[in-house]
mmCIF file of C-alpha atoms in Angstrom:
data_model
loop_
_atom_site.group_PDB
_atom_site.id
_atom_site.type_symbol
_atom_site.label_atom_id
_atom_site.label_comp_id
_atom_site.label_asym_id
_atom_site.label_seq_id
_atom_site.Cartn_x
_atom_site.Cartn_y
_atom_site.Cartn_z
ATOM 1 C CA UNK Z 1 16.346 169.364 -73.564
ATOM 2 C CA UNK Z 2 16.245 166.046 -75.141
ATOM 3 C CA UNK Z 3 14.613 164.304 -72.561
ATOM 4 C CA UNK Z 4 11.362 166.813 -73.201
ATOM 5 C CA UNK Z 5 11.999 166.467 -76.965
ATOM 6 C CA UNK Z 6 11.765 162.446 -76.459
ATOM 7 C CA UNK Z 7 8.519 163.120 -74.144
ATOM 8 C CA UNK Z 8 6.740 165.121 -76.982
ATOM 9 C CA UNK Z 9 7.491 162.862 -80.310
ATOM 10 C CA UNK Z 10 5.950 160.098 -77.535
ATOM 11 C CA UNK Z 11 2.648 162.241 -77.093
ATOM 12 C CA UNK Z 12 2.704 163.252 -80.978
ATOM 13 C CA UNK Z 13 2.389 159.837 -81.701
ATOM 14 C CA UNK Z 14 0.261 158.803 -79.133
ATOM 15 C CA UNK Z 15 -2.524 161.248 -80.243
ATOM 16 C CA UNK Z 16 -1.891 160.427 -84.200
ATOM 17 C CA UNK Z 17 -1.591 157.228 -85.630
ATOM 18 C CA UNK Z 18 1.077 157.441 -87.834
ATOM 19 C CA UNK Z 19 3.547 160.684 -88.635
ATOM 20 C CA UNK Z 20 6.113 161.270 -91.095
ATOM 21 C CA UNK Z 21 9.719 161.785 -90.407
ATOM 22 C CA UNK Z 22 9.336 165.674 -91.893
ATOM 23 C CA UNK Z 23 6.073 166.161 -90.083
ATOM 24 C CA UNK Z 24 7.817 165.376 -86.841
ATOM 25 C CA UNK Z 25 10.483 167.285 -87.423
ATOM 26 C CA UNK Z 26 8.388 169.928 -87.692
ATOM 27 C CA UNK Z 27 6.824 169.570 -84.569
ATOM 28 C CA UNK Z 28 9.733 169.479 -82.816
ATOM 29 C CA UNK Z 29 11.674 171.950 -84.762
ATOM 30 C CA UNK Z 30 14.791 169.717 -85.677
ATOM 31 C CA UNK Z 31 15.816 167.921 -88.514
ATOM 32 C CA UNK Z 32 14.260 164.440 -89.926
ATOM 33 C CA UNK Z 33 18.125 163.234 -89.265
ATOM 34 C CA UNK Z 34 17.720 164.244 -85.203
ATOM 35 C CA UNK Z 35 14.087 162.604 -85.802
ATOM 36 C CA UNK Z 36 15.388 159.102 -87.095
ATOM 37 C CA UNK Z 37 18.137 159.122 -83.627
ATOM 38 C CA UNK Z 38 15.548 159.672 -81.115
ATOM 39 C CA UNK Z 39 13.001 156.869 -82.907
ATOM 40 C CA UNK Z 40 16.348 155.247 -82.655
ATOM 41 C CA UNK Z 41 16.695 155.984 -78.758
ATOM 42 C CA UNK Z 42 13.029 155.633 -77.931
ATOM 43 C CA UNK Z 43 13.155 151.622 -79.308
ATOM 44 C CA UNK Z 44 15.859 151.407 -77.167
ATOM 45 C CA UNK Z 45 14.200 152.608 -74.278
ATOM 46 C CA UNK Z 46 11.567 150.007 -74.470
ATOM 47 C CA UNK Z 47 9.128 152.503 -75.933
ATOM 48 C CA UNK Z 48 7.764 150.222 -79.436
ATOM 49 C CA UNK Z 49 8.029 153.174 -82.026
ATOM 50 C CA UNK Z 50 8.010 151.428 -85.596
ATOM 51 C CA UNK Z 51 9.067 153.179 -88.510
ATOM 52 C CA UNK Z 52 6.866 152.165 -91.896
ATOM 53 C CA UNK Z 53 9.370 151.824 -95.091
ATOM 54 C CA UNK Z 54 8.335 153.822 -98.284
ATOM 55 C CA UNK Z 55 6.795 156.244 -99.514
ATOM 56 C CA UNK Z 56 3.228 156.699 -97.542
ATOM 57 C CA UNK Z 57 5.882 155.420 -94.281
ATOM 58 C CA UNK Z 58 6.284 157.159 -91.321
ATOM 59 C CA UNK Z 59 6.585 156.652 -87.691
ATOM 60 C CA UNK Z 60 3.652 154.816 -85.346
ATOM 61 C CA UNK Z 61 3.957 153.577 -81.860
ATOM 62 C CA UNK Z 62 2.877 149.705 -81.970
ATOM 63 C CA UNK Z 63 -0.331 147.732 -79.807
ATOM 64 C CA UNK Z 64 -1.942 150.857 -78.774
ATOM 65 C CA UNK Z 65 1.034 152.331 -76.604
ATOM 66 C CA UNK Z 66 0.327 154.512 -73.737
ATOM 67 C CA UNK Z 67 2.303 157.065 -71.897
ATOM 68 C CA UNK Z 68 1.035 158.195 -68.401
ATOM 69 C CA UNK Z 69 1.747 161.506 -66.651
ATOM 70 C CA UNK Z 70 4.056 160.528 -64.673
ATOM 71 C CA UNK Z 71 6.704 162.929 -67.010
ATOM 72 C CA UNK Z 72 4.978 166.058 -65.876
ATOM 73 C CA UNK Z 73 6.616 168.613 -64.235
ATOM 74 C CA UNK Z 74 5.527 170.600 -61.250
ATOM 75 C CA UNK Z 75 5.946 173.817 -63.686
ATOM 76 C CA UNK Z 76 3.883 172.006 -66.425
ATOM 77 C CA UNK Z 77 1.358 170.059 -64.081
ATOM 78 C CA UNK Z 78 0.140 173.519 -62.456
ATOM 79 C CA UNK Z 79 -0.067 175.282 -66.554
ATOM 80 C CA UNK Z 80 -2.029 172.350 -67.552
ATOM 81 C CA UNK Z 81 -4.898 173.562 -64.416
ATOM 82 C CA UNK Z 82 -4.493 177.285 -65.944
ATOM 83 C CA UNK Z 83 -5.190 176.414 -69.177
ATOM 84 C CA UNK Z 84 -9.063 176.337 -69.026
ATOM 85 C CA UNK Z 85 -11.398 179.788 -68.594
ATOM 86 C CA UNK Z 86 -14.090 178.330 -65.770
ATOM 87 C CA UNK Z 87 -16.465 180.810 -66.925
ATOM 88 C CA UNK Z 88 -15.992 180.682 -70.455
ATOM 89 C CA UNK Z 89 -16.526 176.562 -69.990
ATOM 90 C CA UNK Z 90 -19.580 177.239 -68.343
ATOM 91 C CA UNK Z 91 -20.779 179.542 -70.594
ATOM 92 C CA UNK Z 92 -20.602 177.061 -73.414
ATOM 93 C CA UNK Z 93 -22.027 174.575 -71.397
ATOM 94 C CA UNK Z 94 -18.758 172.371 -70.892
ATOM 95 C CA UNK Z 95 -17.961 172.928 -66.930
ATOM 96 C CA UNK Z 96 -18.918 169.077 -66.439
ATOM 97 C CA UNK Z 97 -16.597 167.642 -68.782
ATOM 98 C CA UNK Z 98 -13.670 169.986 -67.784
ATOM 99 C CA UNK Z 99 -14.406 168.849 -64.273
ATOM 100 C CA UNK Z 100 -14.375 165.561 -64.782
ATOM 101 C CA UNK Z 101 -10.943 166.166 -67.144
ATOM 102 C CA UNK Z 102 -9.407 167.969 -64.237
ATOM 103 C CA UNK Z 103 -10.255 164.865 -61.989
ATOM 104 C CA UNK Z 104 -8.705 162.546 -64.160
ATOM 105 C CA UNK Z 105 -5.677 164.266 -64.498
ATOM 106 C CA UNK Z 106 -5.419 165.237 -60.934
ATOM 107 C CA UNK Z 107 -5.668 161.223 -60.122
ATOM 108 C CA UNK Z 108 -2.910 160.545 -62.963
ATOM 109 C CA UNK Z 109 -0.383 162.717 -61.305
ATOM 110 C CA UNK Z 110 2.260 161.332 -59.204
ATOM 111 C CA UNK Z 111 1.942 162.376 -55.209
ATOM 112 C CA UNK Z 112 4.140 164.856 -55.319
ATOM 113 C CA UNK Z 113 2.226 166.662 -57.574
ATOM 114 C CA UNK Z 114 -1.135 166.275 -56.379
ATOM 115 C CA UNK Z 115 -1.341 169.612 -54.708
ATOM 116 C CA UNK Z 116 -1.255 171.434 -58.177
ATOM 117 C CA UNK Z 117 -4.787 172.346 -58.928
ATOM 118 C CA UNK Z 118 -5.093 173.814 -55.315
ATOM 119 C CA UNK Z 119 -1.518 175.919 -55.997
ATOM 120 C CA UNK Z 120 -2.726 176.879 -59.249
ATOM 121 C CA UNK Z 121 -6.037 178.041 -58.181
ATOM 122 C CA UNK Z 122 -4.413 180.069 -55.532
ATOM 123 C CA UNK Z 123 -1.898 182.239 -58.014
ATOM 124 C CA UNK Z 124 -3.853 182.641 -60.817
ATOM 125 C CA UNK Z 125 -7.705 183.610 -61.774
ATOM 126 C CA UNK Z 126 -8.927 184.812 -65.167
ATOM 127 C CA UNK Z 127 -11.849 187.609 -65.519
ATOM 128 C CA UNK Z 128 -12.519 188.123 -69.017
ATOM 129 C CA UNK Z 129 -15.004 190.621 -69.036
ATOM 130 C CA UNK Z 130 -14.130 194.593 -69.292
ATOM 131 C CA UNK Z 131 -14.853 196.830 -66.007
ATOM 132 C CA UNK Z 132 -18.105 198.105 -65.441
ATOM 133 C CA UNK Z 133 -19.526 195.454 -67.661
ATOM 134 C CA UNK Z 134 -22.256 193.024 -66.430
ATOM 135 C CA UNK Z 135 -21.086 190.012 -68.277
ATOM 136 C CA UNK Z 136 -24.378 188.154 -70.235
ATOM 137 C CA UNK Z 137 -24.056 184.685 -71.383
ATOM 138 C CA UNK Z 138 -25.659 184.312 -75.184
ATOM 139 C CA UNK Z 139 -28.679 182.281 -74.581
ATOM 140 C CA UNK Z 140 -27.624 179.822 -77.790
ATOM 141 C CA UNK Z 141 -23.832 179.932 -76.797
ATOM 142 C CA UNK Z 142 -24.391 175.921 -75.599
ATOM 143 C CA UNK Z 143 -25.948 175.562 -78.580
ATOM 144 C CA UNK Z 144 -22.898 176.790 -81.335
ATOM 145 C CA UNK Z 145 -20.605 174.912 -78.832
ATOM 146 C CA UNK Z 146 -21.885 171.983 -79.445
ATOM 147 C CA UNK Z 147 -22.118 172.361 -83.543
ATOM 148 C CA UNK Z 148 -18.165 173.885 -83.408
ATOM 149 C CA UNK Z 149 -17.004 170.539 -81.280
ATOM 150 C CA UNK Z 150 -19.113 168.104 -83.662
ATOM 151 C CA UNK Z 151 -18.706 170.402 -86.876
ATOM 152 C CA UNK Z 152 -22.243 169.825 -87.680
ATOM 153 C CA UNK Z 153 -23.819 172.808 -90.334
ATOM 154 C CA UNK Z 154 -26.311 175.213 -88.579
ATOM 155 C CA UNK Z 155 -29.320 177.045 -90.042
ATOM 156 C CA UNK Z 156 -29.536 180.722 -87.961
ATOM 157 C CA UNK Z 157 -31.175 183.186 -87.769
ATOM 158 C CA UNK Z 158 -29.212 186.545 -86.900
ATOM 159 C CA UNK Z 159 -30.356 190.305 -86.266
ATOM 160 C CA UNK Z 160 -28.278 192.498 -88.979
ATOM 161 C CA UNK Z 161 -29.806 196.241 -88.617
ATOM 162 C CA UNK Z 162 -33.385 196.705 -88.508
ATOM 163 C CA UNK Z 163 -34.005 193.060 -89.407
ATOM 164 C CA UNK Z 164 -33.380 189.619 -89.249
ATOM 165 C CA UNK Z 165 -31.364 186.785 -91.867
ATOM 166 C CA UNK Z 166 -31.325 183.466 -92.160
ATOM 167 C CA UNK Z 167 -27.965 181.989 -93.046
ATOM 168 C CA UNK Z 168 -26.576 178.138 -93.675
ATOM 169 C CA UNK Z 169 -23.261 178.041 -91.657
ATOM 170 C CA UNK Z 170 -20.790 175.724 -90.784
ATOM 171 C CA UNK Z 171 -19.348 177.024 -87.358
ATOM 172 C CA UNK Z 172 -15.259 176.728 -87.214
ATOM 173 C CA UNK Z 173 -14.829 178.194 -83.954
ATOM 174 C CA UNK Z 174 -15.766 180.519 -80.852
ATOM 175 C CA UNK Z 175 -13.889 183.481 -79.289
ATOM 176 C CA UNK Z 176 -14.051 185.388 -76.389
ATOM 177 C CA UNK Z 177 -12.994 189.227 -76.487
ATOM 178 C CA UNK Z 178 -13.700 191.547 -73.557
ATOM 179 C CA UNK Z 179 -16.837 190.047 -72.262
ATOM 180 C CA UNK Z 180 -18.196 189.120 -75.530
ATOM 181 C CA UNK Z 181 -18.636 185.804 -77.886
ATOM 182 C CA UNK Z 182 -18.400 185.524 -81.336
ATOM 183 C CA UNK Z 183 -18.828 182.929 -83.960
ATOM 184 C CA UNK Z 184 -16.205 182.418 -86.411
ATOM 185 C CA UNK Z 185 -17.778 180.562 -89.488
ATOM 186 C CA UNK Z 186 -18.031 179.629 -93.223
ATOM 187 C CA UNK Z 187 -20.672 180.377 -95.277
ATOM 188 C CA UNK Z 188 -20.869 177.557 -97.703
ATOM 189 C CA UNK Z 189 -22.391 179.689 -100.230
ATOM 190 C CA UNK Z 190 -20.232 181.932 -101.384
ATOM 191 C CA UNK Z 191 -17.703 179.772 -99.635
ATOM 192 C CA UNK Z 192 -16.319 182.861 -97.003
ATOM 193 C CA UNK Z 193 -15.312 183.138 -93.823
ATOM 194 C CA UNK Z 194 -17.589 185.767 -91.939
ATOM 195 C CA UNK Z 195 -17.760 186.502 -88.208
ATOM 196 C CA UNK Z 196 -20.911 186.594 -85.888
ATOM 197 C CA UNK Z 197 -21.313 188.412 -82.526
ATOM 198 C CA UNK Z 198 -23.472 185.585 -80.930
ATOM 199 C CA UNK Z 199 -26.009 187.712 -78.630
ATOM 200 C CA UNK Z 200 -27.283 188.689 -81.708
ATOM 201 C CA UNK Z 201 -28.482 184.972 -83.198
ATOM 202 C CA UNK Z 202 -32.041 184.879 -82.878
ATOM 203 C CA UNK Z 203 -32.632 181.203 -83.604
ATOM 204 C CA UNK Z 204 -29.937 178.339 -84.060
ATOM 205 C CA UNK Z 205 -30.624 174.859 -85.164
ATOM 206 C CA UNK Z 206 -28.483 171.998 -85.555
ATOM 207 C CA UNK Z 207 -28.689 170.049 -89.151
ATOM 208 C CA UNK Z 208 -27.663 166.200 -89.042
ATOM 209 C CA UNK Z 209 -25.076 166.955 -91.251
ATOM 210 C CA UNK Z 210 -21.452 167.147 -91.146
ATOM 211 C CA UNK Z 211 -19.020 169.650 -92.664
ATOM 212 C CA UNK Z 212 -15.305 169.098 -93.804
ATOM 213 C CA UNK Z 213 -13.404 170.867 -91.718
ATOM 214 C CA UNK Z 214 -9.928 172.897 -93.660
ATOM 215 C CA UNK Z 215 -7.596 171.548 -91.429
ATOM 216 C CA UNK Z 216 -5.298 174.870 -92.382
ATOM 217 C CA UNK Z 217 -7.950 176.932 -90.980
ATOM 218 C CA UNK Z 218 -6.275 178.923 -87.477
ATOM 219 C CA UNK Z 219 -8.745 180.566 -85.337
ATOM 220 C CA UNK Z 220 -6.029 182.148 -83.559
ATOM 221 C CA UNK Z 221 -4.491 183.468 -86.533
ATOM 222 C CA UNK Z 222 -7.910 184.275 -88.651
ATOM 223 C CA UNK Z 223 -8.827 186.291 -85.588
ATOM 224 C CA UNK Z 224 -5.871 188.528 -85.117
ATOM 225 C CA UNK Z 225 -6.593 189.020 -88.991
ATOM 226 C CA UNK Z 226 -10.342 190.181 -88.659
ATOM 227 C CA UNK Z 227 -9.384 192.278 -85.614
ATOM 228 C CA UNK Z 228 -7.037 194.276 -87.323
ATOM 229 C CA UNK Z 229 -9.280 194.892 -90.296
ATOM 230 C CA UNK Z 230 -12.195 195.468 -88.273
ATOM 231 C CA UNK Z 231 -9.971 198.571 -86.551
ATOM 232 C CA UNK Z 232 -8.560 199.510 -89.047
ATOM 233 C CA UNK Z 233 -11.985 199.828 -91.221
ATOM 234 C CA UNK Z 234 -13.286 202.440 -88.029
ATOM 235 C CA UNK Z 235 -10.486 204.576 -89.505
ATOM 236 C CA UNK Z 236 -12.222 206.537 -92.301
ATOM 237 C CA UNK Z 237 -10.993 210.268 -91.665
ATOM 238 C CA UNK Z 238 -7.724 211.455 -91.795
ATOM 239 C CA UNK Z 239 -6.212 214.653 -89.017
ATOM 240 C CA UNK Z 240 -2.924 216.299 -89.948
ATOM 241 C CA UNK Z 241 -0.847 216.483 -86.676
ATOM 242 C CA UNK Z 242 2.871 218.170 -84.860
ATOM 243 C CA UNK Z 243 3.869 215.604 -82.370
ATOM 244 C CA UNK Z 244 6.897 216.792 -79.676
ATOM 245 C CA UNK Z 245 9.070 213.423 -78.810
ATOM 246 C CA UNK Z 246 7.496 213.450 -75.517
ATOM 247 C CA UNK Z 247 4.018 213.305 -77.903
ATOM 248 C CA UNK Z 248 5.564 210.782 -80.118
ATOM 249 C CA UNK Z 249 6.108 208.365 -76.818
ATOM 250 C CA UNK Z 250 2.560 208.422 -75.836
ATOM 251 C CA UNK Z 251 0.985 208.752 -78.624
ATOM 252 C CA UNK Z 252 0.154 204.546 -78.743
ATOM 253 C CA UNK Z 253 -1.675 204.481 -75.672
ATOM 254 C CA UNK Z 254 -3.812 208.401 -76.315
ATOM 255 C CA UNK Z 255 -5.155 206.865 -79.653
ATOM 256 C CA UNK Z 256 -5.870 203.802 -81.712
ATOM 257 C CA UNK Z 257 -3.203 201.100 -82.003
ATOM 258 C CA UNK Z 258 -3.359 200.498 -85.680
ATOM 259 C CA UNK Z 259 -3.660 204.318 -86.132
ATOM 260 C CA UNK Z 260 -0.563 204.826 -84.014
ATOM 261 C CA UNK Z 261 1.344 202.483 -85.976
ATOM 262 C CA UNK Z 262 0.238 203.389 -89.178
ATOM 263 C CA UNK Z 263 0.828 207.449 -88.244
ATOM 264 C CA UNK Z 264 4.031 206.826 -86.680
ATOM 265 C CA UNK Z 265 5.402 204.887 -89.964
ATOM 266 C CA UNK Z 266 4.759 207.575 -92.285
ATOM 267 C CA UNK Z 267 6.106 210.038 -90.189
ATOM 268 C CA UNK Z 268 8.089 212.864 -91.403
ATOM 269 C CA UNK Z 269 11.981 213.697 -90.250
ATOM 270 C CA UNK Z 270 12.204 216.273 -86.624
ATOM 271 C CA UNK Z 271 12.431 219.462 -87.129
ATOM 272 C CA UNK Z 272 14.656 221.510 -84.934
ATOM 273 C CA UNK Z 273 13.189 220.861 -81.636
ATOM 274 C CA UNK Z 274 12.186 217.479 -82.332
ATOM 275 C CA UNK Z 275 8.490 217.804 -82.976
ATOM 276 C CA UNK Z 276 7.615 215.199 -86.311
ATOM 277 C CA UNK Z 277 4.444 215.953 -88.376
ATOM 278 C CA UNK Z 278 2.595 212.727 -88.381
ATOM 279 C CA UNK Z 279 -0.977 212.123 -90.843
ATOM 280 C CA UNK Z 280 -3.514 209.916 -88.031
ATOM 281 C CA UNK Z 281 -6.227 207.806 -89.329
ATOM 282 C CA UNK Z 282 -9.075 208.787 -87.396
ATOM 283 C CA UNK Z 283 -12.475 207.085 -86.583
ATOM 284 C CA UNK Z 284 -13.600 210.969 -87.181
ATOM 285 C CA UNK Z 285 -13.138 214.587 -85.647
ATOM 286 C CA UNK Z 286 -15.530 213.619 -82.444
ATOM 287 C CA UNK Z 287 -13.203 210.875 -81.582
ATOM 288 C CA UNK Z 288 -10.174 212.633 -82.826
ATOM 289 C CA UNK Z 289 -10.772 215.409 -80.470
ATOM 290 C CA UNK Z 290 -11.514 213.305 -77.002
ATOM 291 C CA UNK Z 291 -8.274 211.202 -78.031
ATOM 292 C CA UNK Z 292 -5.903 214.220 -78.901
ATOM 293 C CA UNK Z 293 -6.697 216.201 -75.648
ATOM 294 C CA UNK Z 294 -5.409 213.836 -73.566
ATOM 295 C CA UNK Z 295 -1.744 214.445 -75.154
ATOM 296 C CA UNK Z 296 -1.977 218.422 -73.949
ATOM 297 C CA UNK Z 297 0.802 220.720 -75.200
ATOM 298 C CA UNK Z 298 2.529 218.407 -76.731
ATOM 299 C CA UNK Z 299 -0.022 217.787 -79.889
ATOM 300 C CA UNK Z 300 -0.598 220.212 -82.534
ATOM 301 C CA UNK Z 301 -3.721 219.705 -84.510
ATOM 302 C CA UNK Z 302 -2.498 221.146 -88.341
ATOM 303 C CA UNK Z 303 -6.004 219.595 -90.011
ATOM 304 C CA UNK Z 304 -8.668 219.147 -90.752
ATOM 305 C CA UNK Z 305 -9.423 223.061 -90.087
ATOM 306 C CA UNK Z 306 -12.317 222.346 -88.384
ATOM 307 C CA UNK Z 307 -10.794 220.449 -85.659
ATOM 308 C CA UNK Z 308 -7.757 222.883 -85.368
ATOM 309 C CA UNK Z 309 -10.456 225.675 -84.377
ATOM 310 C CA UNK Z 310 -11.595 223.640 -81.781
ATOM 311 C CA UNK Z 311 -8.767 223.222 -80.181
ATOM 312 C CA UNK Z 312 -8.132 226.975 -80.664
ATOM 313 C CA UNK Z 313 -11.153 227.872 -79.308
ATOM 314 C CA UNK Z 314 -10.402 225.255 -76.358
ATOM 315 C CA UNK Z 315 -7.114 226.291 -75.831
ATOM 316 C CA UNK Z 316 -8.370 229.672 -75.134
ATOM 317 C CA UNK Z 317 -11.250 228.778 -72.816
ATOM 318 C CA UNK Z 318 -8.891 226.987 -70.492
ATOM 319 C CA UNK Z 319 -6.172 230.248 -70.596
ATOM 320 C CA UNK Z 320 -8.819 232.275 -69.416
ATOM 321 C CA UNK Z 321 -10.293 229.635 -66.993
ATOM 322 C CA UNK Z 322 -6.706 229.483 -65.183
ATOM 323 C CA UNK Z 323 -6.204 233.236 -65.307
ATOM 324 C CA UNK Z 324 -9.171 233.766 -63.583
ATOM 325 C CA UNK Z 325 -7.728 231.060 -60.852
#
C-alpha cells in the first residue's frame, strides 16, 4: 500500500514542477503529516525530492528526475493498453500519436511484461456505437480535436432548426455517447457553457488565439450534469399510476431513469396488497403508453383520462383476441 503511495507522489511530481504538502495530500488521500514521512523516505531512497521552506514552498523533485516503468504491474501495464478507444482516436484524427505512445510504452516495459498489449487486446474490445447504427465520423471532428488539445477559440458555423448560426467558441472538451460526438464549449459572450452535437457544425475554423482554460472545469462531471437535465427536460407531462411490488421492481428498466427515480421517491405508502400509487414524469401519453405496456397487469394507468381509456379500450381488445384463441 505504501509502496504504490511512494510510486504516485514520484509521478505527481514528475508531471508538476512543484506541489504543496496539502495538494499532495490530496492526491493521495492522507494527511500532509503522512506526506512530509514519505518525502522523508523517498530522500532516503535516493529519489532527490526537495522540500521549498515558506509560504509559496512545496515539494519538487531536483535536476529533472525521471522515473521509468519499470514499477508497473502486470494488472496496471495491461489497463494502461485499455485505456484508449481505437476508433474514437481515429475519429479525431489521433490513431498516429496513440500508436506511437503505445510503442513507447511497450519498449519501456520490463520483459516480463512485454506481452501486455497482445493480452489486453485479446480480453477486451470497445464498440461504442448503439446496435443497428451505422456509425458516421463528423467530417470536422479532426478539426475541434485539434482546437480542444491546443485550446485555441473557434469561429463555427452550426445548423440550429431551419437555419444556420455563427458562434465564437472556445472548445473545452469532446464526448462520445452511443455513436455520437459532441462538443462541450464556452461561449465567451455571455460567458456559458453550451453543448454541440458535432455532425451538425457546418463550418469550423481555427483563430490564432488562445483561451484560458478554468482549470475547475470537469468534463466528466459537467456531462453527467447536462445529461441529466437534458432527460429530465423530455419530461413535460405528468401520468397518475398503481404500481404492484412486482411493478415497482421493474419499473426502472420499462421507463425513463430519471422518471423512475423521481416517481419512485414521491411514492405513496402500499395499500393492502402492496400496490403504491406513484405520479411518472412522462415525455407525453404516446411514449407513456409504449413504455407502460410493457409492465402488463401489474400497472394501472389512474391519469391522465385519456390514456386510462386507452388502455381500457386495449385491455379489452386483447380479452377478446385470447377468447377467440
Amino acid at each position: 500500500m505504501r509502496a504504490a503511495r511512494l510510486i504516485k507522489m514520484v509521478l505527481l511530481l514528475q508531471a508538476r514542477a512543484s506541489m504543496t504538502a496539502g495538494e499532495l495530500a490530496r492526491e493521495l488521500e492522507v494527511s500532509e503529516r503522512t506526506v512530509t514521512r514519505d518525502a522523508q523516505a523517498l530522500s532516503e531512497a535516493g529519489v532527490p525530492v526537495y522540500a521549498d521552506r515558506g509560504r509559496a514552498g512545496g515539494y519538487r523533485l531536483v535536476g529533472g528526475y525521471r522515473t521509468r516503468l519499470t514499477g508497473l504491474g502486470r494488472s496496471e501495464a495491461e489497463a494502461l493498453f485499455l485505456s484508449g478507444v481505437p476508433g474514437a482516436l481515429r475519429e479525431m484524427g489521433l490513431a498516429d500519436a496513440a500508436s506511437a505512445a503505445r510503442l513507447k510504452v511497450s519498449a519501456a516495459l520490463v520483459p516480463a511484461l512485454k506481452d501486455a498489449p497482445r493480452t489486453a487486446a485479446q480480453r477486451f474490445h470497445l464498440d461504442a456505437p448503439g446496435w443497428f447504427h451505422a456509425p458516421v465520423t463528423p467530417a470536422l471532428l479532426p478539426a475541434l480535436a485539434e482546437a480542444v488539445w491546443d485550446d485555441l477559440c473557434v469561429t463555427a458555423r452550426y445548423r440550429r432548426g431551419d437555419g444556420e448560426v455563427e458562434r465564437l467558441l472556445e472548445p473545452y472538451g469532446l464526448v462520445l455517447k452511443a455513436g455520437a460526438w459532441y462538443l462541450c464549449a464556452r461561449v465567451p459572450d455571455p460567458g456559458v457553457f453550451r453543448t454541440y452535437r458535432v455532425e451538425r457544425f457546418t463550418a469550423v475554423a481555427a483563430r490564432d488565439t488562445r483561451f484560458h482554460r478554468d482549470e475547475d472545469f470537469d468534463l466528466a462531471a459537467y456531462w453527467a450534469g447536462q445529461a441529466e437535465r437534458f432527460a429530465r427536460s423530455l419530461l413535460r407531462a405528468e401520468a397518475v399510476v398503481r404500481l404492484s411490488p412486482e411493478g415497482v421492481r421493474r419499473l426502472p428498466d420499462a421507463v425513463d431513469a430519471p422518471a423512475a427515480r423521481e416517481g419512485l421517491a414521491g411514492a405513496g405508502e402500499p395499500d393492502g396488497a402492496g400496490w403504491v400509487t406513484v405520479t411518472l414524469p412522462v415525455e407525453s401519453e404516446e411514449v407513456a403508453y409504449a413504455q407502460l405496456t410493457g409492465l402488463g397487469p401489474e400497472v394501472e394507468v389512474l391519469a391522465p383520462q385519456g390514456l386510462r381509456e386507452r388502455f381500457v379500450r386495449d385491455a379489452a381488445r386483447l380479452a377478446a383476441l385470447y377468447r377467440g384463441a
